[in-house]
Coordinates of N, CA and C in Angstrom, one line a residue:
M1 N 115.0 173.7 212.0 CA 114.1 173.2 210.9 C 112.7 173.8 211.1
K2 N 112.3 173.8 212.3 CA 111.0 174.4 212.6 C 110.9 175.8 212.2
R3 N 112.0 176.6 212.4 CA 112.0 178.0 212.0 C 112.0 178.2 210.5
L4 N 112.6 177.3 209.7 CA 112.6 177.3 208.3 C 111.2 177.1 207.8
K5 N 110.5 176.1 208.4 CA 109.1 175.9 208.0 C 108.2 177.1 208.3
T6 N 108.5 177.8 209.4 CA 107.7 179.0 209.8 C 107.9 180.1 208.7
I7 N 109.1 180.2 208.2 CA 109.3 181.2 207.2 C 108.8 180.8 205.8
V8 N 109.1 179.5 205.4 CA 108.7 179.1 204.1 C 107.2 179.0 203.8
L9 N 106.5 178.6 204.8 CA 105.0 178.4 204.7 C 104.3 179.7 204.3
P10 N 104.5 180.8 205.0 CA 103.9 182.1 204.6 C 104.3 182.5 203.2
I11 N 105.5 182.3 202.8 CA 106.0 182.7 201.5 C 105.3 181.8 200.4
A12 N 105.2 180.5 200.7 CA 104.5 179.6 199.7 C 103.0 180.0 199.6
M13 N 102.4 180.3 200.7 CA 101.0 180.7 200.7 C 100.8 182.0 199.9
F14 N 101.8 183.0 200.0 CA 101.7 184.2 199.3 C 101.7 184.0 197.8
F15 N 102.7 183.1 197.4 CA 102.7 182.8 195.9 C 101.5 182.1 195.4
A16 N 101.0 181.1 196.2 CA 99.9 180.4 195.8 C 98.7 181.3 195.6
F17 N 98.4 182.2 196.6 CA 97.3 183.1 196.4 C 97.5 184.2 195.3
T18 N 98.8 184.6 195.1 CA 99.1 185.5 194.1 C 98.8 184.9 192.7
N19 N 99.2 183.6 192.5 CA 98.9 183.0 191.3 C 97.4 182.8 191.0
I20 N 96.7 182.5 192.1 CA 95.2 182.3 191.9 C 94.6 183.6 191.5
S21 N 95.0 184.7 192.1 CA 94.3 186.0 191.8 C 94.8 186.5 190.4
Q22 N 96.0 186.2 190.0 CA 96.4 186.5 188.6 C 95.7 185.7 187.6
A23 N 95.5 184.4 187.9 CA 94.8 183.5 187.0 C 93.4 184.0 186.7
G24 N 92.7 184.6 187.8 CA 91.4 185.1 187.6 C 91.3 186.4 186.9
A25 N 92.4 187.2 187.0 CA 92.4 188.5 186.4 C 92.7 188.3 184.9
S26 N 92.1 189.2 184.1 CA 92.4 189.1 182.7 C 92.8 190.5 182.2
T27 N 94.0 190.6 181.8 CA 94.5 191.9 181.2 C 95.1 191.6 179.9
H28 N 95.2 192.6 179.1 CA 95.7 192.5 177.7 C 96.6 193.7 177.5
T29 N 97.8 193.5 177.0 CA 98.7 194.6 176.6 C 98.4 194.8 175.1
V30 N 98.0 196.0 174.7 CA 97.7 196.3 173.3 C 99.0 196.2 172.5
N31 N 98.9 195.5 171.4 CA 100.0 195.4 170.4 C 99.8 196.4 169.3
E32 N 100.8 196.7 168.6 CA 100.7 197.6 167.5 C 99.8 197.0 166.4
G33 N 98.9 197.8 165.9 CA 97.9 197.4 164.9 C 96.6 196.8 165.4
E34 N 96.5 196.6 166.7 CA 95.3 196.1 167.3 C 94.2 197.2 167.4
S35 N 93.0 196.8 167.4 CA 91.9 197.7 167.7 C 91.0 197.1 168.8
L36 N 90.1 197.9 169.3 CA 89.2 197.3 170.3 C 88.3 196.2 169.7
W37 N 88.0 196.3 168.4 CA 87.3 195.3 167.7 C 88.1 194.0 167.7
S38 N 89.3 194.0 167.3 CA 90.1 192.8 167.2 C 90.3 192.2 168.6
I39 N 90.5 193.0 169.6 CA 90.6 192.5 170.9 C 89.3 191.9 171.4
S40 N 88.2 192.5 171.1 CA 86.9 191.9 171.5 C 86.7 190.6 170.8
M41 N 87.1 190.4 169.6 CA 87.0 189.1 168.9 C 87.9 188.1 169.5
D42 N 89.1 188.5 169.9 CA 90.0 187.5 170.5 C 89.5 187.0 171.8
Y43 N 88.8 187.8 172.6 CA 88.4 187.4 173.9 C 86.9 187.1 174.0
G44 N 86.1 187.3 172.9 CA 84.7 187.0 172.9 C 83.9 187.9 173.9
V45 N 84.3 189.2 174.0 CA 83.6 190.1 174.8 C 83.3 191.4 174.0
S46 N 82.3 192.1 174.4 CA 81.9 193.3 173.6 C 82.8 194.4 173.7
I47 N 82.9 195.2 172.7 CA 83.7 196.5 172.7 C 83.2 197.4 173.8
E48 N 81.9 197.5 174.0 CA 81.3 198.4 175.0 C 81.7 197.9 176.4
D49 N 81.7 196.6 176.6 CA 82.1 196.1 177.9 C 83.6 196.4 178.2
I50 N 84.4 196.3 177.2 CA 85.9 196.6 177.4 C 86.0 198.1 177.7
K51 N 85.3 199.0 177.0 CA 85.3 200.4 177.2 C 84.8 200.8 178.6
E52 N 83.7 200.2 179.0 CA 83.1 200.5 180.3 C 84.1 200.1 181.4
L53 N 84.6 198.9 181.4 CA 85.5 198.4 182.4 C 86.8 199.3 182.5
N54 N 87.2 199.8 181.4 CA 88.5 200.6 181.4 C 88.2 202.1 181.4
G55 N 87.0 202.5 181.5 CA 86.6 204.0 181.6 C 87.0 204.7 180.3
K56 N 86.9 204.1 179.2 CA 87.2 204.7 177.9 C 86.0 205.3 177.3
P57 N 86.1 206.6 177.0 CA 84.9 207.3 176.3 C 84.8 207.0 174.8
D58 N 85.9 206.5 174.2 CA 85.8 206.2 172.8 C 86.6 205.0 172.5
D59 N 86.8 204.7 171.2 CA 87.5 203.5 170.8 C 89.0 203.6 170.7
S60 N 89.6 204.7 171.1 CA 91.0 204.9 170.9 C 91.8 204.1 171.9
I61 N 92.9 203.4 171.4 CA 93.8 202.6 172.3 C 95.2 202.9 171.8
L62 N 96.2 202.6 172.6 CA 97.6 202.8 172.2 C 98.4 201.6 172.4
A63 N 99.3 201.3 171.5 CA 100.2 200.2 171.7 C 100.9 200.3 173.1
G64 N 101.0 199.2 173.8 CA 101.6 199.1 175.1 C 100.6 199.4 176.2
E65 N 99.4 199.9 175.9 CA 98.4 200.1 177.0 C 97.9 198.8 177.5
E66 N 97.7 198.8 178.8 CA 97.1 197.6 179.5 C 95.6 197.8 179.6
L67 N 94.8 196.8 179.1 CA 93.4 196.9 179.2 C 92.9 195.7 180.1
E68 N 92.0 196.0 181.0 CA 91.3 194.9 181.7 C 90.3 194.3 180.8
I69 N 90.2 193.0 180.7 CA 89.2 192.3 179.9 C 88.2 191.7 180.7
P70 N 86.9 192.1 180.5 CA 85.8 191.5 181.3 C 85.6 190.1 181.0
T71 N 85.2 189.3 181.9 CA 84.9 187.9 181.6 C 83.6 187.8 180.9
S72 N 83.6 186.9 180.0 CA 82.4 186.6 179.2 C 82.0 185.2 179.6
A73 N 81.6 184.4 178.6 CA 81.3 183.0 178.9 C 82.6 182.3 179.4
N74 N 82.5 181.4 180.2 CA 83.7 180.6 180.6 C 84.1 179.7 179.4
A75 N 85.2 179.1 179.5 CA 85.7 178.3 178.4 C 84.8 177.1 178.1
E76 N 84.2 176.5 179.1 CA 83.2 175.4 178.8 C 82.0 175.9 178.1
E77 N 81.5 177.1 178.5 CA 80.3 177.6 177.8 C 80.6 178.0 176.3
E78 N 81.8 178.6 176.2 CA 82.2 179.0 174.8 C 82.4 177.8 173.9
D79 N 82.9 176.7 174.5 CA 83.1 175.5 173.7 C 81.7 174.9 173.4
L80 N 80.8 174.9 174.3 CA 79.5 174.4 174.0 C 78.8 175.2 173.0
L81 N 78.9 176.5 173.0 CA 78.3 177.4 172.0 C 78.9 177.1 170.7
A82 N 80.2 176.9 170.6 CA 80.9 176.6 169.3 C 80.4 175.2 168.8
R83 N 80.2 174.2 169.7 CA 79.8 172.9 169.3 C 78.3 172.9 168.8
I84 N 77.4 173.7 169.4 CA 76.1 173.8 168.9 C 76.0 174.5 167.6
I85 N 76.9 175.5 167.4 CA 77.0 176.2 166.1 C 77.4 175.2 165.1
H86 N 78.5 174.5 165.4 CA 79.0 173.5 164.4 C 78.0 172.5 164.1
A87 N 77.3 171.9 165.0 CA 76.3 170.9 164.8 C 75.1 171.4 164.0
E88 N 74.6 172.6 164.3 CA 73.4 173.2 163.7 C 73.7 173.8 162.3
A89 N 74.9 174.4 162.2 CA 75.2 175.2 161.0 C 76.3 174.7 160.1
K90 N 76.6 173.5 160.2 CA 77.7 172.9 159.4 C 77.3 173.1 157.9
G91 N 78.2 173.6 157.1 CA 77.9 173.9 155.7 C 77.2 175.2 155.5
E92 N 76.9 175.9 156.5 CA 76.2 177.2 156.3 C 77.3 178.3 156.2
P93 N 76.9 179.5 155.7 CA 77.9 180.6 155.6 C 78.3 181.0 157.0
Y94 N 79.4 181.7 157.1 CA 80.0 182.1 158.4 C 79.0 183.0 159.1
E95 N 78.3 183.9 158.4 CA 77.3 184.8 158.9 C 76.2 184.0 159.6
G96 N 75.8 182.9 158.9 CA 74.8 182.1 159.5 C 75.2 181.4 160.8
K97 N 76.5 181.0 160.9 CA 77.0 180.4 162.1 C 76.9 181.4 163.2
I98 N 77.3 182.7 163.0 CA 77.2 183.7 164.0 C 75.8 183.9 164.4
A99 N 74.9 183.9 163.5 CA 73.5 184.1 163.8 C 72.9 183.0 164.6
V100 N 73.3 181.7 164.4 CA 72.9 180.6 165.3 C 73.4 180.9 166.7
G101 N 74.7 181.4 166.8 CA 75.2 181.7 168.2 C 74.4 182.8 168.8
H102 N 74.0 183.8 168.0 CA 73.1 184.9 168.6 C 71.8 184.4 169.1
V103 N 71.2 183.4 168.4 CA 69.9 182.8 168.8 C 70.1 182.2 170.2
I104 N 71.2 181.5 170.4 CA 71.4 180.9 171.7 C 71.6 182.0 172.8
L105 N 72.4 183.0 172.5 CA 72.6 184.1 173.5 C 71.4 184.9 173.7
N106 N 70.6 185.1 172.7 CA 69.3 185.9 172.8 C 68.4 185.1 173.7
R107 N 68.4 183.8 173.6 CA 67.5 183.0 174.5 C 68.0 183.1 176.0
V108 N 69.3 183.1 176.2 CA 69.8 183.2 177.5 C 69.4 184.5 178.1
A109 N 69.3 185.6 177.3 CA 68.9 186.9 177.8 C 67.4 187.1 177.9
D110 N 66.6 186.2 177.3 CA 65.2 186.3 177.3 C 64.5 185.6 178.4
D111 N 63.6 186.2 179.1 CA 62.9 185.6 180.3 C 62.1 184.3 180.0
Q112 N 61.8 184.1 178.7 CA 61.0 182.9 178.5 C 61.9 181.6 178.3
F113 N 63.2 181.8 178.4 CA 64.1 180.7 178.2 C 65.0 180.6 179.4
P114 N 65.8 179.5 179.6 CA 66.7 179.3 180.7 C 67.8 180.4 180.7
D115 N 68.6 180.4 181.8 CA 69.5 181.5 182.0 C 71.0 181.2 181.7
S116 N 71.3 180.1 181.1 CA 72.7 179.8 180.8 C 72.8 179.1 179.4
I117 N 73.9 179.2 178.8 CA 74.1 178.5 177.5 C 73.8 177.0 177.6
Y118 N 74.3 176.4 178.7 CA 74.1 175.0 178.8 C 72.6 174.6 178.9
E119 N 71.9 175.4 179.7 CA 70.5 175.1 179.9 C 69.7 175.4 178.7
V120 N 70.0 176.4 177.9 CA 69.3 176.7 176.6 C 69.6 175.6 175.7
V121 N 70.8 175.1 175.5 CA 71.1 174.1 174.5 C 70.5 172.8 174.9
H122 N 70.4 172.5 176.2 CA 69.8 171.2 176.7 C 68.3 171.3 177.1
E123 N 67.7 172.4 176.8 CA 66.3 172.5 177.2 C 65.4 171.5 176.5
V124 N 64.4 171.0 177.3 CA 63.4 170.1 176.8 C 62.1 170.8 176.8
T125 N 61.4 170.6 175.7 CA 60.1 171.3 175.5 C 59.1 170.6 176.4
P126 N 57.9 171.3 176.6 CA 56.8 170.6 177.4 C 56.4 169.3 176.8
E127 N 56.6 169.1 175.5 CA 56.2 167.8 174.9 C 57.3 166.8 175.1
G128 N 58.4 167.1 175.7 CA 59.5 166.1 176.0 C 60.5 166.0 175.0
A129 N 60.6 166.9 174.0 CA 61.6 166.9 173.0 C 62.7 167.9 173.3
Y130 N 63.9 167.7 172.8 CA 64.9 168.7 172.9 C 64.7 169.8 172.0
Q131 N 65.1 171.0 172.4 CA 65.0 172.2 171.5 C 65.9 172.1 170.3
F132 N 67.0 171.5 170.5 CA 68.0 171.4 169.4 C 68.3 169.9 169.2
S133 N 68.1 169.5 167.9 CA 68.3 168.1 167.5 C 69.7 167.5 167.8
P134 N 70.8 168.3 167.7 CA 72.1 167.8 168.0 C 72.2 167.2 169.4
V135 N 71.4 167.7 170.3 CA 71.5 167.1 171.7 C 70.9 165.7 171.6
L136 N 69.8 165.5 170.9 CA 69.1 164.2 170.8 C 70.0 163.2 170.0
D137 N 70.6 163.7 168.9 CA 71.3 162.7 168.0 C 72.8 162.5 168.5
G138 N 73.2 163.3 169.5 CA 74.6 163.2 170.0 C 75.7 164.0 169.2
S139 N 75.3 164.7 168.1 CA 76.3 165.4 167.4 C 76.8 166.6 168.2
I140 N 76.1 167.0 169.2 CA 76.6 168.1 170.1 C 77.9 167.8 170.7
H141 N 78.3 166.5 170.8 CA 79.5 166.1 171.4 C 80.7 166.1 170.5
E142 N 80.5 166.3 169.2 CA 81.6 166.4 168.2 C 82.3 167.7 168.4
P143 N 83.7 167.7 168.3 CA 84.4 168.9 168.5 C 84.0 170.0 167.4
A144 N 84.0 171.2 167.7 CA 83.7 172.3 166.8 C 84.9 172.6 165.9
G145 N 84.6 172.9 164.6 CA 85.7 173.4 163.7 C 86.1 174.8 164.1
E146 N 87.2 175.2 163.5 CA 87.8 176.5 163.8 C 86.8 177.6 163.4
E147 N 86.1 177.5 162.3 CA 85.2 178.5 161.9 C 84.0 178.7 162.9
S148 N 83.6 177.6 163.4 CA 82.5 177.6 164.5 C 83.0 178.2 165.8
K149 N 84.3 177.9 166.1 CA 84.9 178.5 167.3 C 85.0 180.0 167.2
Q150 N 85.4 180.5 166.0 CA 85.5 181.9 165.8 C 84.1 182.5 165.8
A151 N 83.1 181.9 165.2 CA 81.7 182.4 165.2 C 81.2 182.5 166.6
A152 N 81.5 181.6 167.5 CA 81.1 181.6 168.9 C 81.7 182.8 169.6
R153 N 83.0 183.0 169.3 CA 83.7 184.2 169.9 C 83.1 185.5 169.4
E154 N 82.8 185.6 168.1 CA 82.2 186.8 167.6 C 80.8 187.0 168.1
A155 N 80.0 185.9 168.2 CA 78.7 186.1 168.8 C 78.7 186.6 170.2
L156 N 79.7 186.0 171.0 CA 79.8 186.5 172.4 C 80.3 188.0 172.4
A157 N 81.2 188.3 171.5 CA 81.6 189.7 171.5 C 80.5 190.7 171.1
N158 N 79.6 190.3 170.3 CA 78.5 191.2 169.9 C 77.2 190.9 170.6
E159 N 77.3 190.2 171.7 CA 76.1 189.9 172.5 C 75.4 191.2 172.9
G160 N 74.0 191.2 172.7 CA 73.2 192.3 173.0 C 73.1 193.3 171.8
Q161 N 73.8 193.0 170.7 CA 73.8 193.9 169.5 C 73.4 193.0 168.3
A162 N 72.8 191.9 168.5 CA 72.6 190.9 167.5 C 71.2 190.7 167.0
G163 N 70.4 191.7 167.2 CA 69.0 191.6 166.8 C 68.2 190.8 167.8
D164 N 67.0 190.3 167.4 CA 66.2 189.7 168.4 C 65.7 188.3 168.0
S165 N 66.4 187.6 167.1 CA 66.0 186.3 166.7 C 66.1 185.3 167.9
L166 N 65.1 184.5 168.1 CA 65.0 183.5 169.1 C 64.9 182.1 168.6
F167 N 64.7 182.0 167.3 CA 64.5 180.7 166.6 C 65.2 180.7 165.3
F168 N 65.5 179.5 164.8 CA 66.0 179.3 163.5 C 65.6 177.9 163.0
Y169 N 65.4 177.8 161.7 CA 65.1 176.5 161.2 C 65.4 176.4 159.7
N170 N 65.5 175.2 159.2 CA 65.7 175.0 157.8 C 64.3 174.5 157.3
P171 N 63.7 175.4 156.4 CA 62.3 175.0 156.0 C 62.3 173.7 155.1
E172 N 63.4 173.3 154.6 CA 63.5 172.1 153.8 C 63.5 170.8 154.7
K173 N 63.9 171.0 155.9 CA 64.1 169.9 156.8 C 63.1 169.9 158.0
A174 N 62.6 171.1 158.4 CA 61.8 171.2 159.6 C 60.5 170.4 159.4
T175 N 60.1 169.7 160.5 CA 58.9 169.0 160.5 C 57.9 169.6 161.4
N176 N 58.3 170.6 162.2 CA 57.4 171.3 163.1 C 56.9 172.5 162.4
Y177 N 55.6 172.5 162.0 CA 55.0 173.7 161.3 C 54.8 174.9 162.2
W178 N 55.0 174.7 163.5 CA 54.9 175.9 164.4 C 56.0 176.9 164.0
N179 N 57.1 176.5 163.5 CA 58.2 177.4 163.1 C 57.7 178.5 162.1
A180 N 56.8 178.0 161.2 CA 56.3 178.9 160.2 C 55.4 180.0 160.7
T181 N 54.9 179.8 161.9 CA 54.0 180.8 162.5 C 54.8 182.0 163.2
R182 N 56.1 181.9 163.3 CA 56.9 182.9 163.9 C 57.2 184.0 162.9
E183 N 57.4 185.2 163.4 CA 57.8 186.4 162.6 C 59.2 186.2 162.1
E184 N 59.4 186.1 160.8 CA 60.8 186.0 160.2 C 61.6 187.3 160.4
T185 N 62.8 187.1 160.8 CA 63.7 188.3 160.9 C 64.7 188.4 159.8
K186 N 65.2 187.2 159.3 CA 66.1 187.2 158.2 C 66.3 185.7 157.7
T187 N 66.9 185.6 156.6 CA 67.3 184.3 156.0 C 68.7 184.3 155.7
I188 N 69.5 183.4 156.2 CA 70.9 183.3 155.9 C 71.2 181.8 155.4
G189 N 71.7 181.7 154.2 CA 71.9 180.3 153.7 C 70.6 179.5 153.7
N190 N 70.6 178.3 154.3 CA 69.4 177.5 154.4 C 68.5 177.7 155.6
H191 N 69.0 178.7 156.5 CA 68.2 178.9 157.8 C 67.4 180.1 157.7
V192 N 66.2 180.0 158.2 CA 65.3 181.1 158.5 C 65.4 181.4 159.9
F193 N 65.6 182.7 160.3 CA 65.7 183.2 161.6 C 64.4 183.9 162.0
A194 N 63.9 183.7 163.2 CA 62.6 184.3 163.5 C 62.6 184.7 165.0
R195 N 61.5 185.4 165.4 CA 61.3 185.7 166.8 C 59.9 185.3 167.2

C-alpha cells in the first residue's frame, strides 16, 4: 500500500500542477471566418498585443492556427468596468458606453489617477465625494447588461487607442460647474467627454 501511495502521489501532483499552468495559459485556435479584430473583441485585448505576443508582422491569421492571448483585465475588473458603464451610460448609445469605458481606462493609465480599474471607480475626491455617483448611490452593484459587457470588452481591446478623454458628464444633470472648465473632446448622446 505504501508503494502505491509513493507512485500515485507524484502522478497526482503532476496533473494538479499541469491543470494550474493550463488554466493560467490562454490560447485560442483560430476558426474559419475569424479575424484578429473579432478575437480581440472576444477576449478584450488589443490587436497589437495579440500580434506582439505571437510575433505577427501583420493582421493575417489562418484557420486552425494557435494564438497565445495576452491577459487583459481579470474577470473581476472586466465585470466592474461593465457595471460602471451600465450604471453611468444606461440609455446612451453603444458608442457612448465604449467611451465611458475608455475614460476609466485612460484614468488608469494617467499618472494623476489611481492605477487600477477598482481604484479609479472607487476614488474619493479631496472634498470627500466619490468620482462616480453610482458608487455613492449603490447602482454600481447592479449587474451589467449584455451591451455594457460588450462595451467593456471593446474598450479593453482598444485600450491605448481611445483618445485622451479623462472626464465625462451630462450637462443637463451635472451640478459641478468645474466640468465645464475642461477641454471638450467629443459629445456622444447626452454625455460630454473632456480632458
